[in-house]
Backbone as JSON, one array per atom type, in Angstrom:
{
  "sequence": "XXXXXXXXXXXXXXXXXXXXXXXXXXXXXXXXXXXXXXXXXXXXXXXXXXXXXXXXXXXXXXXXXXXXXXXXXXXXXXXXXXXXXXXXXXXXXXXXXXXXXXXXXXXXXXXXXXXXXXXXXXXXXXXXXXXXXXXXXXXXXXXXXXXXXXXXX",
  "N": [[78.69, 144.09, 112.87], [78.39, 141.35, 111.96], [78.02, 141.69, 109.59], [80.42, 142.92, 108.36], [82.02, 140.53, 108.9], [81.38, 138.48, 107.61], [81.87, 139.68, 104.81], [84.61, 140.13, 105.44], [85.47, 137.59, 105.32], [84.79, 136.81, 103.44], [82.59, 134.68, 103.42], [80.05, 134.23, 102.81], [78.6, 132.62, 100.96], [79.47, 129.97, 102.54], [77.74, 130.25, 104.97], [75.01, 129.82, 104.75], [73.22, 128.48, 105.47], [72.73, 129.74, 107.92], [71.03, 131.92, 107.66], [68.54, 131.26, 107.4], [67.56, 131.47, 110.54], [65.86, 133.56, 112.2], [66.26, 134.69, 114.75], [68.79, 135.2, 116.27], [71.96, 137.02, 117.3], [74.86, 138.75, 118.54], [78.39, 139.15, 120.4], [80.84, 140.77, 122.02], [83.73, 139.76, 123.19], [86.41, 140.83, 125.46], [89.35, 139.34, 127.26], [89.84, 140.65, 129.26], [86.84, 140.9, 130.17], [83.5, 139.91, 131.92], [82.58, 136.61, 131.08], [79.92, 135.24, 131.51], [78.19, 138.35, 131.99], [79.0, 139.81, 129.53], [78.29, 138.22, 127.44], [75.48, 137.36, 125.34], [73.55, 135.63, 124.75], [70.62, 133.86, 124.93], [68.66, 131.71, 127.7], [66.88, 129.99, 127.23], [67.3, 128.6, 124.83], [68.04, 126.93, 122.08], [70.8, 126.25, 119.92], [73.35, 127.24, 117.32], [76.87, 128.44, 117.6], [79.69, 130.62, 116.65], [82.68, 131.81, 116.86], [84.85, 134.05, 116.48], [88.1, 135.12, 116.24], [90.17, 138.03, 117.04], [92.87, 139.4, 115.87], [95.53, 142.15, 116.1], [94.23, 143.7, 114.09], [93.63, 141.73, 111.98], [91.2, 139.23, 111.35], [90.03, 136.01, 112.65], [87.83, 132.84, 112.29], [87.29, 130.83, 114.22], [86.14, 128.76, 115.74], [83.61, 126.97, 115.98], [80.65, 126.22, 117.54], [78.17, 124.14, 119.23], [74.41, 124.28, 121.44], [72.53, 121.91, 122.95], [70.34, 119.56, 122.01], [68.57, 117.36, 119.62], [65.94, 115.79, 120.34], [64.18, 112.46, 120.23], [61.36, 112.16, 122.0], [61.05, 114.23, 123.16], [61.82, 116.85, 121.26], [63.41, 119.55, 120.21], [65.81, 120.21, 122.94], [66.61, 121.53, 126.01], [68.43, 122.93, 128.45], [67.56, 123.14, 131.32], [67.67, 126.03, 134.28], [70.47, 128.18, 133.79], [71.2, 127.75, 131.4], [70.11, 127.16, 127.89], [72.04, 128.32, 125.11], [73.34, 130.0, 126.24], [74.24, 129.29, 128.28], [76.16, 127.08, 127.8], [77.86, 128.66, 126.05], [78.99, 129.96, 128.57], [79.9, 128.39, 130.64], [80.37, 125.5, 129.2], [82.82, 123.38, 128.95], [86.22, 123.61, 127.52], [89.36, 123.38, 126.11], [90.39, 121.27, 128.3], [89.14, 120.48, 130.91], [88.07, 123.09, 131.75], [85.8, 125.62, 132.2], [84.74, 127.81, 129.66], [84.13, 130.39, 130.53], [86.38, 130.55, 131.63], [88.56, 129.31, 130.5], [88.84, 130.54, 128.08], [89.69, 133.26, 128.82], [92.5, 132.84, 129.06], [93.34, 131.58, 126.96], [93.12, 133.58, 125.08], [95.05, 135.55, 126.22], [97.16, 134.13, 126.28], [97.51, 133.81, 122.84], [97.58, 136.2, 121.91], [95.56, 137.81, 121.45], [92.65, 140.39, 120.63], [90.38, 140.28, 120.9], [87.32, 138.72, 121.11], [84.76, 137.78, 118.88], [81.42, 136.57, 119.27], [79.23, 134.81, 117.61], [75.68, 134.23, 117.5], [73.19, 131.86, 117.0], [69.59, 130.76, 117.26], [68.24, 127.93, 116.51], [65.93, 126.63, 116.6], [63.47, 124.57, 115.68], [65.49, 122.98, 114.42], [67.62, 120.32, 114.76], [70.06, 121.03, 116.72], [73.04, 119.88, 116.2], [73.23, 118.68, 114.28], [72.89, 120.79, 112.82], [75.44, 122.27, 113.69], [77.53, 120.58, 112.48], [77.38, 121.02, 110.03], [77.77, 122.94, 109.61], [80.66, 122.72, 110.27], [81.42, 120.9, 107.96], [81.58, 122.44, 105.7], [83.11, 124.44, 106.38], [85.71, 122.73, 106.89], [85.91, 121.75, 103.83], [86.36, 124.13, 102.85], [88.29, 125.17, 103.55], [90.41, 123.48, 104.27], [90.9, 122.48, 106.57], [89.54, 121.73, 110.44], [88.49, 124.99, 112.58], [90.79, 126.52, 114.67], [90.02, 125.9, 117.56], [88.47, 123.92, 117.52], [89.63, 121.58, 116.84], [91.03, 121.51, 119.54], [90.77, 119.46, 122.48]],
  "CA": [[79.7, 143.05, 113.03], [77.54, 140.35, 111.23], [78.11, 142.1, 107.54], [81.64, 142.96, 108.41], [82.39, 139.27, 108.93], [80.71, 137.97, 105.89], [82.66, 140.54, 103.74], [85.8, 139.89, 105.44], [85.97, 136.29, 105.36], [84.05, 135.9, 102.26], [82.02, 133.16, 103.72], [78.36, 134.78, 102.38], [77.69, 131.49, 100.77], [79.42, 128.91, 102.83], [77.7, 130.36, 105.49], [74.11, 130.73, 104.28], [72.19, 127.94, 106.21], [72.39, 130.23, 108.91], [70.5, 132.88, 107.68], [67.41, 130.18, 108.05], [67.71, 131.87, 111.73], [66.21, 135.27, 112.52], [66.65, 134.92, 116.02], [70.26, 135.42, 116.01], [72.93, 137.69, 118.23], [76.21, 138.55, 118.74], [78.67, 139.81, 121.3], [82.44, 141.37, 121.82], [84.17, 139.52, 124.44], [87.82, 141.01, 126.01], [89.79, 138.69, 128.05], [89.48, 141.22, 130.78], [85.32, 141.11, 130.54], [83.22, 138.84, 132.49], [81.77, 135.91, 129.6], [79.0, 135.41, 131.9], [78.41, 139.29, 131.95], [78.43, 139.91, 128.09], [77.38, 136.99, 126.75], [73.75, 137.89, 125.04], [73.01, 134.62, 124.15], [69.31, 132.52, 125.04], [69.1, 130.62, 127.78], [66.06, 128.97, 127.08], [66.95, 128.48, 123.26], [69.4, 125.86, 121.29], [71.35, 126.83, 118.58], [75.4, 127.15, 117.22], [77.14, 129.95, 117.51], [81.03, 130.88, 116.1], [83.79, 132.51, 117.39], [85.91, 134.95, 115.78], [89.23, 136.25, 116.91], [90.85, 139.7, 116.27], [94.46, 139.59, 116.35], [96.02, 142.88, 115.58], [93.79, 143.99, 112.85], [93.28, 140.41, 111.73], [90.44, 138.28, 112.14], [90.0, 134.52, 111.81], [87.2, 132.09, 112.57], [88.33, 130.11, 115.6], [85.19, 127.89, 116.37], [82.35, 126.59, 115.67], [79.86, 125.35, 118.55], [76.6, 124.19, 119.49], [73.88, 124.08, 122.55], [71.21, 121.21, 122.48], [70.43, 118.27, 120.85], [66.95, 117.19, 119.39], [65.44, 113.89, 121.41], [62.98, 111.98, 119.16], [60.34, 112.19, 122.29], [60.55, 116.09, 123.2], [61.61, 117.67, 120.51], [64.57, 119.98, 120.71], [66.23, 119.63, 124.44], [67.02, 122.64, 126.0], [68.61, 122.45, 129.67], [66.9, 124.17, 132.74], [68.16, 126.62, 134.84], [70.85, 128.99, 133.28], [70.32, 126.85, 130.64], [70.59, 127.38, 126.89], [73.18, 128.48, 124.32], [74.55, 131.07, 127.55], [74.93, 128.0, 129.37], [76.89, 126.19, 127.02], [79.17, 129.5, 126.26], [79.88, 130.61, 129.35], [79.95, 127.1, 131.73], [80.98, 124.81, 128.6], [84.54, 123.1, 129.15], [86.89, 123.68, 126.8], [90.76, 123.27, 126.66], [90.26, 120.62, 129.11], [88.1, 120.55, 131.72], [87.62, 124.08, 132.3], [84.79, 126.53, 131.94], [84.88, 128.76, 128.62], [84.59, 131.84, 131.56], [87.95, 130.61, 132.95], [89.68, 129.38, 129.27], [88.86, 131.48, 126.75], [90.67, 134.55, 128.61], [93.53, 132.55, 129.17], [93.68, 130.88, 125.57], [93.06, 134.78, 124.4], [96.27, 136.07, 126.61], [98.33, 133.48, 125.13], [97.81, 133.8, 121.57], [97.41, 137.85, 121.82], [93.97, 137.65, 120.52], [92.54, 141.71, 121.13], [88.87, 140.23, 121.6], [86.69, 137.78, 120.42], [83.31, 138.39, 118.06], [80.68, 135.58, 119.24], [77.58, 135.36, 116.82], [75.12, 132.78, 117.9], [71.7, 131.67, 116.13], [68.82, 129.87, 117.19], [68.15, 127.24, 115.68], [64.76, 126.54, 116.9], [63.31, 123.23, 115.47], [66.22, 122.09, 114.15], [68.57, 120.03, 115.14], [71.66, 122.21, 116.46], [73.84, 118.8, 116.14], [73.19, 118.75, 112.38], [73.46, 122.42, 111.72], [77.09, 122.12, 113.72], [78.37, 119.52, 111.74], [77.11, 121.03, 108.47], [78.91, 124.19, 108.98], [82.42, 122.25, 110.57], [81.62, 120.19, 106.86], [81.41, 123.75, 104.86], [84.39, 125.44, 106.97], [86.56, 121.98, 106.11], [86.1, 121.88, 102.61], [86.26, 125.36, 102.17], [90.04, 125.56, 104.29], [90.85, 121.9, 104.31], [90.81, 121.98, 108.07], [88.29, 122.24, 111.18], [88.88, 125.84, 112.64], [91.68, 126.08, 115.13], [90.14, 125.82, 118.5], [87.83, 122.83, 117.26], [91.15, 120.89, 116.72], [91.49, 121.68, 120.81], [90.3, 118.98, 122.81]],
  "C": [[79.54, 141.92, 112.03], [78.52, 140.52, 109.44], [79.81, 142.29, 107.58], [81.92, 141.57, 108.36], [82.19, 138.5, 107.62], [81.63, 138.45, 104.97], [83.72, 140.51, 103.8], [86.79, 138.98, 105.12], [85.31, 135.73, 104.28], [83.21, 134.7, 102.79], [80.17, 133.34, 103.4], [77.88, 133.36, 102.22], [77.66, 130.38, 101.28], [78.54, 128.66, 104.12], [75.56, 130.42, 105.54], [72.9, 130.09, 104.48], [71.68, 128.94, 107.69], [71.37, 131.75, 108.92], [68.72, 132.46, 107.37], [66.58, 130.65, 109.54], [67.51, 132.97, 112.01], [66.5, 135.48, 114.02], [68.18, 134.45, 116.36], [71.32, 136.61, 117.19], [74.28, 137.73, 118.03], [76.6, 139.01, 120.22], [80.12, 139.57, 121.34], [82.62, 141.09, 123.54], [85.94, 140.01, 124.64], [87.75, 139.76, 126.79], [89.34, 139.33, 129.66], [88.07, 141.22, 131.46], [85.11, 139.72, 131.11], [82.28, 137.94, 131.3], [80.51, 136.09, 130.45], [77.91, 136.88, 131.86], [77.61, 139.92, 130.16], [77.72, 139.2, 127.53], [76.03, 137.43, 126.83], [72.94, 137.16, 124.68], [71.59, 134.42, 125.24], [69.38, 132.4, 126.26], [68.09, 130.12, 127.79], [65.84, 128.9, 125.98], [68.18, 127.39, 122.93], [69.8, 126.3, 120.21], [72.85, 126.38, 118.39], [75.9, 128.31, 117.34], [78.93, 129.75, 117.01], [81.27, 132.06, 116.54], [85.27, 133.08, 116.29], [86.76, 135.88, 116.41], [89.52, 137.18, 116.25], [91.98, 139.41, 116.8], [95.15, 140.72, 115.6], [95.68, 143.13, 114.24], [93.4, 143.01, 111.98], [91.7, 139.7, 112.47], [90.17, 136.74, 111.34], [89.07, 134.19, 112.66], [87.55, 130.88, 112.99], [87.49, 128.98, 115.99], [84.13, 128.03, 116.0], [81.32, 125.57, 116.56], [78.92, 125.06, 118.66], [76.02, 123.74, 120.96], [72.95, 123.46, 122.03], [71.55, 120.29, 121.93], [69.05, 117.97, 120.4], [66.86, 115.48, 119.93], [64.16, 113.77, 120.61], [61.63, 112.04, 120.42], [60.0, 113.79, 122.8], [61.22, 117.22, 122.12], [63.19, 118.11, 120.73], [65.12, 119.97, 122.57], [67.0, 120.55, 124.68], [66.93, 122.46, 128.03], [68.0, 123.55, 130.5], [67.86, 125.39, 133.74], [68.9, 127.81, 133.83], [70.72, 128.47, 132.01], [70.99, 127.65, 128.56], [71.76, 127.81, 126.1], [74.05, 129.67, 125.17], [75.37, 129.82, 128.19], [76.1, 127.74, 128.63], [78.22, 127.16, 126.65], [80.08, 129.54, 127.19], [80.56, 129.14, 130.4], [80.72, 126.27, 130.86], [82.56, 124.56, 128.59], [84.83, 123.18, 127.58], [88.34, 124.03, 127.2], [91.22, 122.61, 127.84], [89.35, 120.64, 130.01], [87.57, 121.65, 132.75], [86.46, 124.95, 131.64], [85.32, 127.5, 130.98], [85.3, 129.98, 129.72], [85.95, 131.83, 132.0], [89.07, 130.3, 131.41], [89.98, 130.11, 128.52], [89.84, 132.82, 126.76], [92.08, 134.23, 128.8], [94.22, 132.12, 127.69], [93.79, 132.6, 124.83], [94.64, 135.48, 124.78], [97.24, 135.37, 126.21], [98.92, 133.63, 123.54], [97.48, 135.34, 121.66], [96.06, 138.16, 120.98], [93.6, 139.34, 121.52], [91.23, 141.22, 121.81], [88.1, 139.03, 120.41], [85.0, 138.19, 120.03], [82.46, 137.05, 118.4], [79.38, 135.77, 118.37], [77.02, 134.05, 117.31], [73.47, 132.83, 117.37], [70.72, 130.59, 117.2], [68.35, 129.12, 116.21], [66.82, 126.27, 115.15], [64.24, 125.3, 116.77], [64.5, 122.39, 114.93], [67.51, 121.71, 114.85], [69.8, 120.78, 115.13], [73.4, 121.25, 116.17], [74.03, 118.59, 115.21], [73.37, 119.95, 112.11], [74.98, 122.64, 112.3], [78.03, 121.51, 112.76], [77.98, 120.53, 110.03], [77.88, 122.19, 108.11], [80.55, 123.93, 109.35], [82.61, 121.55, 108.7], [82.09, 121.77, 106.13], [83.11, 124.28, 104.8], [85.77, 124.28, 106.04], [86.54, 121.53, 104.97], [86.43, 123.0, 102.36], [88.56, 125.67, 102.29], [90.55, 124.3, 104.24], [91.71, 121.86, 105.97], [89.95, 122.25, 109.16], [89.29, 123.73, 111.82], [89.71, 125.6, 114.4], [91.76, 125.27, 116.52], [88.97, 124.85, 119.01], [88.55, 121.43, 117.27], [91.34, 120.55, 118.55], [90.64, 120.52, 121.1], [89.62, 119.97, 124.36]]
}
């Protein structure tokens, strides 16, 4: 999926802090699947991860997220329980104040999206708040806009 993406979207080099990251993942979410379910992410890790839709043979790079923050007295900050960059997928509001598990398949049945490609990195010591921003900087120079569902409040 990884190399397919790279090659599709040309983004080898804008993309190429992330390969900093061997502890890395993906995963192929339908609307109809449960996020909780697939989702292969962490949860006791911090990182960013991006979202790539398929629309009828098409794919575009839809998002760009992150779990964590680094706190100057512990270090990276990584939440308890379900916890890490799962947490933040599957629980994280988006499109208002709902849970990715409950938006994403609704935002997917709207725009006819076939399935969505999640890749997600650890990010380990570093700040996942700075490696977000550095690839929303990358993406908006590269397109001269943030990607579509970053735009979403």
């Amino acid at each position: 999926y990884i190399c397919m993406f790279v090659e599709t979207l040309n983004y080898n080099a804008m993309f190429d802090l992330l390969n900093e990251y061997p502890n890395n993942g993906s995963f192929k979410f339908k609307s109809t699947d449960s996020l909780n379910d697939v989702c292969n992410a962490p949860t006791n890790k911090s990182g960013v991860y991006i979202v790539i839709a398929f629309i009828g043979g098409e794919q575009e790079l839809i998002y760009i997220g992150r779990s964590g923050k680094k706190d100057k007295k512990k270090g990276v900050h990584r939440k308890a329980g379900l916890g890490g960059i799962k947490d933040r997928i599957v629980n994280g509001h988006q499109f208002g104040k709902i849970a990715r598990k409950r938006s994403w398949p609704l935002e997917m049945k709207k725009n006819a999206i076939d399935h969505l490609l999640v890749l997600w990195y650890d990010t380990e010591n570093d700040d996942p708040v700075v490696v977000e921003h550095q690839l929303l900087i990358e993406y908006e120079i590269e397109f001269g806009s943030l990607p579509v569902w970053n735009k979403v409040k």
